[in-house]
C-alpha cells in the first residue's frame, strides 16, 4: 500500500486526441469486462470454500461492478493509449478485495470455521503481496497516471476497512479497531472543512511503511491461532502508528497552507 493521499504524478487530464481516447475506452472496457466475467466464475467456485452461499456472490459482484464503473469514469486521468498491465494488476486486486468483503459480511459463521478463515487470510495475504507490483509496473513501463495512483489507493483503503471490520467481528479487538479502516475516509471528510488538506503530499517512505504495517497486522490478527489479547495489542499499536502518520501529514499540510497565505 502506497499512500492515503494522491501524490502529484505529473499527469493531468487526458492528452490523447478523441480517436485515441476512444480506443483507450474500448481497451479498458474489454479488459474490465473479461476480468469481471472471470471474477464471477472464481466467486462461484470459491463460495463454498469460504462458507458463502451462492447468493453472497451478488454483493461481491455488485461491489466490483461499482469499482470498475468508477475506473472507467476516471479514464480522462489516464493520458496513455492503453489501459496498461499495472491497472490490470490493481483490477485483479479489486477482484480479491470484493471477495474478501463478501466473505467478511456474508459468510455463514466464519468464527467457527477455521478452514475458510485460513483461506480468507491467504486471499488477503496474496492481495497484500500484489500491492506495490502495480506501481512498479507503471513506473517501469512509463504508464504512471493519476487514475492508476487513485485506483491503487482506493483499493488499499477498502481492504483496510474490510479487514478492520473483520478483526472486530471475530472478537480479535474492540470496536475501536475499525478506526484503522476509517482513518482514510475521515481524512477525506475533513477536507470539506479544511481545503488545505487536499494539497498533494510528496512521496514518503514513512507513509508507505506505515500503510504496509496496517495491512500486515490486520491480516495477522485474523489468523485463528492468534489470541484476542495478542491481536488487540498489535492492532492498538498499528492504530497508534497510523494516527501518528496521519497527524504528521495533517500538520504539514495545514502549516504549508498557512505559510503560503503569509507569503
GROMACS .gro file of C-alpha atoms in nm:
model
  263
    1UNK     CA    1   0.000   0.000   0.000
    2UNK     CA    2   0.147   0.324  -0.106
    3UNK     CA    3  -0.044   0.621   0.002
    4UNK     CA    4  -0.359   0.760   0.158
    5UNK     CA    5  -0.332   1.090  -0.028
    6UNK     CA    6  -0.288   1.123  -0.402
    7UNK     CA    7   0.060   1.230  -0.494
    8UNK     CA    8   0.133   1.451  -0.789
    9UNK     CA    9   0.207   1.211  -1.072
   10UNK     CA   10   0.290   1.464  -1.336
   11UNK     CA   11  -0.007   1.354  -1.545
   12UNK     CA   12  -0.305   1.582  -1.591
   13UNK     CA   13  -0.625   1.533  -1.784
   14UNK     CA   14  -0.624   1.319  -2.096
   15UNK     CA   15  -0.373   1.434  -2.355
   16UNK     CA   16  -0.480   1.199  -2.638
   17UNK     CA   17  -0.694   1.304  -2.931
   18UNK     CA   18  -1.058   1.184  -2.937
   19UNK     CA   19  -0.987   0.887  -3.162
   20UNK     CA   20  -0.708   0.752  -2.941
   21UNK     CA   21  -0.912   0.818  -2.628
   22UNK     CA   22  -1.199   0.619  -2.777
   23UNK     CA   23  -0.960   0.330  -2.836
   24UNK     CA   24  -0.842   0.356  -2.477
   25UNK     CA   25  -1.200   0.333  -2.352
   26UNK     CA   26  -1.267   0.029  -2.569
   27UNK     CA   27  -0.945  -0.134  -2.449
   28UNK     CA   28  -1.023  -0.065  -2.082
   29UNK     CA   29  -1.384  -0.176  -2.117
   30UNK     CA   30  -1.282  -0.502  -2.284
   31UNK     CA   31  -1.020  -0.579  -2.018
   32UNK     CA   32  -1.251  -0.500  -1.727
   33UNK     CA   33  -1.537  -0.697  -1.884
   34UNK     CA   34  -1.317  -1.005  -1.917
   35UNK     CA   35  -1.192  -0.966  -1.559
   36UNK     CA   36  -1.549  -0.924  -1.436
   37UNK     CA   37  -1.659  -1.241  -1.612
   38UNK     CA   38  -1.363  -1.437  -1.474
   39UNK     CA   39  -1.432  -1.294  -1.129
   40UNK     CA   40  -1.790  -1.423  -1.135
   41UNK     CA   41  -1.665  -1.771  -1.216
   42UNK     CA   42  -1.398  -1.753  -0.946
   43UNK     CA   43  -1.652  -1.629  -0.690
   44UNK     CA   44  -1.884  -1.920  -0.772
   45UNK     CA   45  -1.601  -2.172  -0.728
   46UNK     CA   46  -1.465  -2.012  -0.410
   47UNK     CA   47  -1.800  -1.954  -0.237
   48UNK     CA   48  -1.844  -2.296  -0.071
   49UNK     CA   49  -1.482  -2.294   0.047
   50UNK     CA   50  -1.538  -1.960   0.219
   51UNK     CA   51  -1.863  -2.061   0.392
   52UNK     CA   52  -2.056  -1.848   0.145
   53UNK     CA   53  -2.391  -1.918  -0.016
   54UNK     CA   54  -2.431  -1.863  -0.388
   55UNK     CA   55  -2.639  -1.554  -0.309
   56UNK     CA   56  -2.333  -1.396  -0.148
   57UNK     CA   57  -2.178  -1.373  -0.493
   58UNK     CA   58  -2.424  -1.095  -0.576
   59UNK     CA   59  -2.290  -0.828  -0.335
   60UNK     CA   60  -1.931  -0.916  -0.429
   61UNK     CA   61  -2.012  -0.880  -0.798
   62UNK     CA   62  -2.207  -0.558  -0.741
   63UNK     CA   63  -1.921  -0.400  -0.547
   64UNK     CA   64  -1.674  -0.499  -0.817
   65UNK     CA   65  -1.905  -0.356  -1.084
   66UNK     CA   66  -1.920  -0.024  -0.898
   67UNK     CA   67  -1.540  -0.012  -0.869
   68UNK     CA   68  -1.488  -0.091  -1.238
   69UNK     CA   69  -1.751   0.168  -1.337
   70UNK     CA   70  -1.566   0.435  -1.138
   71UNK     CA   71  -1.240   0.332  -1.305
   72UNK     CA   72  -1.395   0.376  -1.650
   73UNK     CA   73  -1.527   0.715  -1.542
   74UNK     CA   74  -1.176   0.817  -1.438
   75UNK     CA   75  -1.012   0.732  -1.772
   76UNK     CA   76  -0.965   1.104  -1.859
   77UNK     CA   77  -0.699   1.098  -1.586
   78UNK     CA   78  -0.506   0.826  -1.768
   79UNK     CA   79  -0.317   1.001  -2.052
   80UNK     CA   80  -0.192   0.684  -2.222
   81UNK     CA   81  -0.307   0.490  -2.524
   82UNK     CA   82  -0.370   0.164  -2.336
   83UNK     CA   83  -0.517   0.067  -2.001
   84UNK     CA   84  -0.187  -0.091  -1.901
   85UNK     CA   85  -0.078  -0.402  -1.716
   86UNK     CA   86  -0.034  -0.203  -1.392
   87UNK     CA   87  -0.406  -0.119  -1.385
   88UNK     CA   88  -0.484  -0.481  -1.471
   89UNK     CA   89  -0.295  -0.589  -1.158
   90UNK     CA   90  -0.485  -0.334  -0.949
   91UNK     CA   91  -0.810  -0.458  -1.103
   92UNK     CA   92  -0.719  -0.813  -1.006
   93UNK     CA   93  -0.656  -0.692  -0.651
   94UNK     CA   94  -1.002  -0.533  -0.657
   95UNK     CA   95  -1.148  -0.871  -0.754
   96UNK     CA   96  -0.986  -1.026  -0.446
   97UNK     CA   97  -1.090  -0.742  -0.213
   98UNK     CA   98  -1.454  -0.772  -0.320
   99UNK     CA   99  -1.449  -1.145  -0.246
  100UNK     CA  100  -1.288  -1.077   0.092
  101UNK     CA  101  -1.559  -0.820   0.169
  102UNK     CA  102  -1.835  -1.064   0.076
  103UNK     CA  103  -1.677  -1.329   0.300
  104UNK     CA  104  -1.649  -1.094   0.597
  105UNK     CA  105  -2.010  -0.975   0.575
  106UNK     CA  106  -2.190  -1.275   0.427
  107UNK     CA  107  -2.015  -1.592   0.548
  108UNK     CA  108  -2.245  -1.821   0.745
  109UNK     CA  109  -2.025  -1.846   1.055
  110UNK     CA  110  -1.665  -1.756   0.985
  111UNK     CA  111  -1.563  -1.757   1.350
  112UNK     CA  112  -1.633  -2.130   1.386
  113UNK     CA  113  -1.484  -2.228   1.052
  114UNK     CA  114  -1.107  -2.230   1.077
  115UNK     CA  115  -1.053  -2.367   0.726
  116UNK     CA  116  -1.247  -2.087   0.549
  117UNK     CA  117  -1.077  -1.835   0.776
  118UNK     CA  118  -0.735  -1.962   0.674
  119UNK     CA  119  -0.840  -1.934   0.309
  120UNK     CA  120  -0.955  -1.579   0.375
  121UNK     CA  121  -0.617  -1.499   0.533
  122UNK     CA  122  -0.449  -1.647   0.226
  123UNK     CA  123  -0.652  -1.427  -0.009
  124UNK     CA  124  -0.570  -1.118   0.196
  125UNK     CA  125  -0.202  -1.210   0.204
  126UNK     CA  126  -0.197  -1.254  -0.174
  127UNK     CA  127  -0.364  -0.916  -0.223
  128UNK     CA  128  -0.105  -0.757   0.006
  129UNK     CA  129   0.182  -0.923  -0.182
  130UNK     CA  130   0.048  -0.782  -0.510
  131UNK     CA  131   0.043  -0.434  -0.361
  132UNK     CA  132   0.342  -0.248  -0.496
  133UNK     CA  133   0.360  -0.462  -0.810
  134UNK     CA  134   0.119  -0.235  -0.994
  135UNK     CA  135   0.315   0.078  -0.903
  136UNK     CA  136   0.643  -0.085  -1.004
  137UNK     CA  137   0.500  -0.189  -1.340
  138UNK     CA  138   0.354   0.157  -1.402
  139UNK     CA  139   0.690   0.322  -1.338
  140UNK     CA  140   0.886   0.063  -1.535
  141UNK     CA  141   0.656   0.079  -1.837
  142UNK     CA  142   0.615   0.457  -1.813
  143UNK     CA  143   0.239   0.429  -1.760
  144UNK     CA  144   0.210   0.632  -1.439
  145UNK     CA  145  -0.116   0.826  -1.416
  146UNK     CA  146  -0.344   0.995  -1.166
  147UNK     CA  147  -0.605   0.727  -1.236
  148UNK     CA  148  -0.363   0.447  -1.154
  149UNK     CA  149  -0.250   0.613  -0.830
  150UNK     CA  150  -0.607   0.681  -0.720
  151UNK     CA  151  -0.728   0.333  -0.819
  152UNK     CA  152  -0.449   0.168  -0.622
  153UNK     CA  153  -0.507   0.392  -0.320
  154UNK     CA  154  -0.881   0.329  -0.305
  155UNK     CA  155  -0.838  -0.050  -0.331
  156UNK     CA  156  -0.589  -0.031  -0.043
  157UNK     CA  157  -0.827   0.181   0.165
  158UNK     CA  158  -1.121  -0.051   0.102
  159UNK     CA  159  -0.915  -0.355   0.200
  160UNK     CA  160  -0.808  -0.191   0.527
  161UNK     CA  161  -1.167  -0.101   0.609
  162UNK     CA  162  -1.290  -0.456   0.544
  163UNK     CA  163  -1.003  -0.610   0.742
  164UNK     CA  164  -1.054  -0.383   1.042
  165UNK     CA  165  -1.424  -0.471   1.050
  166UNK     CA  166  -1.337  -0.841   1.022
  167UNK     CA  167  -1.099  -0.818   1.318
  168UNK     CA  168  -1.378  -0.662   1.524
  169UNK     CA  169  -1.643  -0.912   1.409
  170UNK     CA  170  -1.417  -1.202   1.504
  171UNK     CA  171  -1.369  -1.052   1.852
  172UNK     CA  172  -0.998  -1.009   1.794
  173UNK     CA  173  -1.012  -0.644   1.906
  174UNK     CA  174  -1.261  -0.384   2.029
  175UNK     CA  175  -1.477  -0.170   1.805
  176UNK     CA  176  -1.201   0.092   1.810
  177UNK     CA  177  -1.003  -0.119   1.560
  178UNK     CA  178  -1.240  -0.002   1.284
  179UNK     CA  179  -1.072   0.338   1.320
  180UNK     CA  180  -0.781   0.190   1.121
  181UNK     CA  181  -1.007   0.139   0.822
  182UNK     CA  182  -1.196   0.465   0.872
  183UNK     CA  183  -0.889   0.686   0.901
  184UNK     CA  184  -0.857   0.747   0.528
  185UNK     CA  185  -1.227   0.826   0.487
  186UNK     CA  186  -1.227   1.060   0.787
  187UNK     CA  187  -0.933   1.242   0.631
  188UNK     CA  188  -1.126   1.286   0.307
  189UNK     CA  189  -1.432   1.407   0.500
  190UNK     CA  190  -1.217   1.659   0.688
  191UNK     CA  191  -1.116   1.810   0.353
  192UNK     CA  192  -1.466   1.959   0.331
  193UNK     CA  193  -1.391   2.181   0.629
  194UNK     CA  194  -1.015   2.215   0.572
  195UNK     CA  195  -0.950   2.252   0.196
  196UNK     CA  196  -0.575   2.276   0.262
  197UNK     CA  197  -0.579   1.901   0.327
  198UNK     CA  198  -0.647   1.849  -0.044
  199UNK     CA  199  -0.292   1.955  -0.129
  200UNK     CA  200  -0.053   1.696  -0.270
  201UNK     CA  201   0.197   1.526  -0.044
  202UNK     CA  202   0.541   1.431  -0.165
  203UNK     CA  203   0.648   1.066  -0.157
  204UNK     CA  204   0.733   0.939   0.190
  205UNK     CA  205   0.891   0.608   0.292
  206UNK     CA  206   0.742   0.653   0.639
  207UNK     CA  207   0.392   0.678   0.496
  208UNK     CA  208   0.434   0.374   0.273
  209UNK     CA  209   0.582   0.166   0.555
  210UNK     CA  210   0.301   0.255   0.794
  211UNK     CA  211   0.041   0.155   0.535
  212UNK     CA  212   0.211  -0.180   0.477
  213UNK     CA  213   0.221  -0.242   0.852
  214UNK     CA  214  -0.155  -0.182   0.882
  215UNK     CA  215  -0.240  -0.447   0.626
  216UNK     CA  216   0.013  -0.693   0.763
  217UNK     CA  217  -0.101  -0.654   1.124
  218UNK     CA  218  -0.471  -0.686   1.041
  219UNK     CA  219  -0.406  -0.994   0.827
  220UNK     CA  220  -0.206  -1.149   1.112
  221UNK     CA  221  -0.481  -1.070   1.360
  222UNK     CA  222  -0.730  -1.270   1.152
  223UNK     CA  223  -0.532  -1.593   1.186
  224UNK     CA  224  -0.722  -1.846   1.401
  225UNK     CA  225  -0.409  -1.924   1.607
  226UNK     CA  226  -0.368  -1.561   1.718
  227UNK     CA  227  -0.528  -1.491   2.055
  228UNK     CA  228  -0.757  -1.187   2.106
  229UNK     CA  229  -0.513  -1.049   2.362
  230UNK     CA  230  -0.223  -1.052   2.116
  231UNK     CA  231  -0.429  -0.932   1.820
  232UNK     CA  232  -0.579  -0.649   2.027
  233UNK     CA  233  -0.237  -0.531   2.140
  234UNK     CA  234  -0.093  -0.542   1.788
  235UNK     CA  235  -0.395  -0.367   1.639
  236UNK     CA  236  -0.374  -0.093   1.901
  237UNK     CA  237  -0.006  -0.030   1.821
  238UNK     CA  238  -0.089  -0.026   1.449
  239UNK     CA  239  -0.365   0.229   1.509
  240UNK     CA  240  -0.131   0.446   1.716
  241UNK     CA  241   0.129   0.435   1.438
  242UNK     CA  242  -0.129   0.521   1.173
  243UNK     CA  243  -0.264   0.808   1.382
  244UNK     CA  244   0.088   0.945   1.418
  245UNK     CA  245   0.147   0.924   1.042
  246UNK     CA  246  -0.180   1.098   0.960
  247UNK     CA  247  -0.112   1.359   1.228
  248UNK     CA  248   0.229   1.441   1.080
  249UNK     CA  249   0.085   1.481   0.730
  250UNK     CA  250  -0.214   1.681   0.852
  251UNK     CA  251   0.003   1.928   1.044
  252UNK     CA  252   0.236   1.957   0.747
  253UNK     CA  253  -0.048   2.045   0.509
  254UNK     CA  254  -0.204   2.294   0.749
  255UNK     CA  255   0.129   2.468   0.810
  256UNK     CA  256   0.206   2.466   0.439
  257UNK     CA  257  -0.122   2.640   0.365
  258UNK     CA  258  -0.063   2.892   0.642
  259UNK     CA  259   0.286   2.974   0.510
  260UNK     CA  260   0.151   3.024   0.158
  261UNK     CA  261  -0.111   3.264   0.293
  262UNK     CA  262   0.155   3.466   0.474
  263UNK     CA  263   0.351   3.499   0.151
   0.00000   0.00000   0.00000
